[in-house]
């Protein structure tokens, strides 16, 4: 069969828009994608669908006893059958347990099988932590490379270069070992020409890094672009996207993530690190048969890997587990919770051992605040929550509109040019402002920072009165000229970050959204914090300040406002709540600030949900048309199963296979003339009494295998799905028994079942399809695709745009 688009790693263009689904920049064909393609679609011969693995042993095979290679596996872009996968795993486990009593070797095998899950978690944690450390160190070095180079060793970043220098504390950034490009080329770093040269080198390096990133993604692994979280959510819900979590994607994503972050684009590495960790999990699954051969078990591992990814991204192991549970996982049993916890622990420990930032912390922006917050400060915290919700809703709408434009216009045909234009624009606007020139992680670190006596940042240039200083705690002071300059620069940085991030997220380079969202919120929070601090300083006799903020007291912490603002904006964009608060307090080590964080996160979610129900990841899932059945949405319409099932009244009758009266040729004709993923098996066409359900792929593989390896199987051989077959006359051809591939317990509902119950069944059992009966007779079939189209139709969306986009 000649099939367009993606097939075993090859990416080809297609002329038919309605058959294409764009995943991470690759053009994917959905013409055979899920369970129920359009009825009028033609399909050629099925011989290419042999599923591989058919050239094994040539001995005679009893189809009732020995499983065939390829039977029970899935095509690309199909949904897995959760019920069948879980049932197979239970059967496998029962067999191992019963055998363990027979011999010592079987007992050892049983113990190793039970231990293999924990060993796999250990390996995932080690690999994810090591890769995260490598990415952190490389990105830090390459970000500094845009501004200069270390003479003591070009592989040192600015901070490491100056560690051994004898410069004073105030001049620690001007050590002689570190030279800017103008100092290196011109011999001096002062003057207009030196500034222009530094500006030029900054832009050139940024363009070089982003060009390398987009060319590597385009040439070697189109799946490596974007954050990867929408696709991982879809994969964890049971969809199969071959190659999305493969070794090439892992290698290219790791390299290009460093390049993309170093180029200075408004993106983060946290979301892509979840994709990287899931790639590690998927690749390591192949070492263990239990996970290699069972798609449902593999998804449990991927849930734990996602937790490890967030653990190393933020240095927040508990937040990682909660993120996996709240945001990405579809099926999360208690056993997966424990294993996720272990994988996140190992990953965080590995990253801590590597110590990428040289400060014994897992993240660049770890801070500790000393002053407690006051109840009245909840008012500005809630205001930050409202800002975060408004920004989140604005960003999602704008970004989705831009991404839709990219997909539907000629803009999408020039990914390299788009990346270069956005990089050039970002670099040109970023260099003049020191707060946009530094990396976003460093910016957040500076905004979170609580000003101390030795801080040389502009944000800490207050008018000092050292007579009132008590120990380490500095009182609230009047803002000096440096603070006012910093406030203007931060306001400009806020405007730039708000708008440039809309165009950056979704380009064909790895791009996370956590850090840019946190940066927007941290800038807004710091500006509000400075404003409240100055208000309290100049008007400490006001009623709202008189009780708790006396003159000479340290009562307002602007860094805390930045932290709350960061949480609010991240919550507004992703709609996370519990995991977000835990991640933020793990980042900052401040347990006493949980209430402000909770207030801001909850407010931002309420405000954003009032404007639009979807978070950014759900919006991208819908934009790309992935078959994802959202578990959080309520279905409130009063439709019945008979309103949704196929065939409709105007459609041709349902294609079925009879249990004991169809020949091999008849079944092959059905396979050739239809493109369905499976067929109901009935007693006879007249009775329509249901026997079971057989998958198309299993039929094809079994018939091909029988033709090759079983004597006497010809086109006129009768196929039996029954337990016992009648004796045949000597002259008739051999029969083909295929009961072993028949699902004898397909899920059925009656035609009067309310759709809200059917949708609940699909969500909670992870079904691919459900058969509809009336008085025990087969009426029709409802597939996951039908359910999604029905939901879209009731939401006044075009049902065809949901799956073929």
CSV table of C-alpha atoms in Angstrom, one decimal, residues 124-136 269-278 280 304-321 343-352 354 356-357 361-365 583 586-587:
chain,number,residue,atom,x,y,z
A,124,UNK,CA,16.1,6.9,34.2
A,125,UNK,CA,17.0,9.1,37.2
A,126,UNK,CA,20.7,8.7,36.6
A,127,UNK,CA,20.4,9.4,32.9
A,128,UNK,CA,18.0,12.3,33.2
A,129,UNK,CA,20.1,13.9,36.0
A,130,UNK,CA,23.3,13.6,34.0
A,131,UNK,CA,21.8,15.1,30.8
A,132,UNK,CA,20.2,17.9,32.8
A,133,UNK,CA,23.6,18.7,34.3
A,134,UNK,CA,25.3,18.6,30.9
A,135,UNK,CA,22.6,21.0,29.5
A,136,UNK,CA,22.9,23.4,32.4
A,269,UNK,CA,14.7,24.5,29.0
A,270,UNK,CA,12.2,23.2,31.7
A,271,UNK,CA,9.4,21.9,29.4
A,272,UNK,CA,11.9,20.2,26.9
A,273,UNK,CA,13.6,18.6,29.9
A,274,UNK,CA,10.4,16.6,30.5
A,275,UNK,CA,10.6,15.5,26.8
A,276,UNK,CA,14.3,14.5,27.3
A,277,UNK,CA,13.5,12.5,30.4
A,278,UNK,CA,10.6,10.7,28.7
A,280,UNK,CA,15.4,8.4,28.4
A,304,UNK,CA,7.6,8.6,36.3
A,305,UNK,CA,10.1,9.9,33.7
A,306,UNK,CA,8.1,13.1,33.4
A,307,UNK,CA,8.3,13.5,37.1
A,308,UNK,CA,12.1,13.1,36.9
A,309,UNK,CA,12.2,15.7,34.1
A,310,UNK,CA,10.6,18.4,36.3
A,311,UNK,CA,12.7,17.3,39.3
A,312,UNK,CA,15.9,18.2,37.4
A,313,UNK,CA,14.4,21.2,35.6
A,314,UNK,CA,13.5,23.0,38.9
A,315,UNK,CA,15.4,21.0,41.5
A,316,UNK,CA,11.9,20.1,42.8
A,317,UNK,CA,11.5,16.3,43.2
A,318,UNK,CA,8.1,16.4,45.0
A,319,UNK,CA,6.9,19.1,42.6
A,320,UNK,CA,7.9,16.9,39.8
A,321,UNK,CA,5.8,14.0,41.0
A,343,UNK,CA,12.9,8.4,39.9
A,344,UNK,CA,12.6,12.1,40.8
A,345,UNK,CA,14.8,11.5,43.9
A,346,UNK,CA,17.6,9.8,41.9
A,347,UNK,CA,17.4,12.4,39.2
A,348,UNK,CA,17.7,15.3,41.7
A,349,UNK,CA,20.5,13.5,43.6
A,350,UNK,CA,22.4,13.0,40.4
A,351,UNK,CA,22.1,16.7,39.4
A,352,UNK,CA,23.1,17.7,42.9
A,354,UNK,CA,27.2,17.2,39.3
A,356,UNK,CA,26.2,22.5,37.6
A,357,UNK,CA,26.0,26.0,39.1
A,361,UNK,CA,21.9,24.1,44.5
A,362,UNK,CA,19.9,22.4,41.8
A,363,UNK,CA,18.7,25.7,40.2
A,364,UNK,CA,20.2,29.1,39.5
A,365,UNK,CA,17.5,31.1,41.3
A,583,UNK,CA,7.6,23.7,42.8
A,586,UNK,CA,11.0,23.9,46.7
A,587,UNK,CA,12.7,26.5,44.5
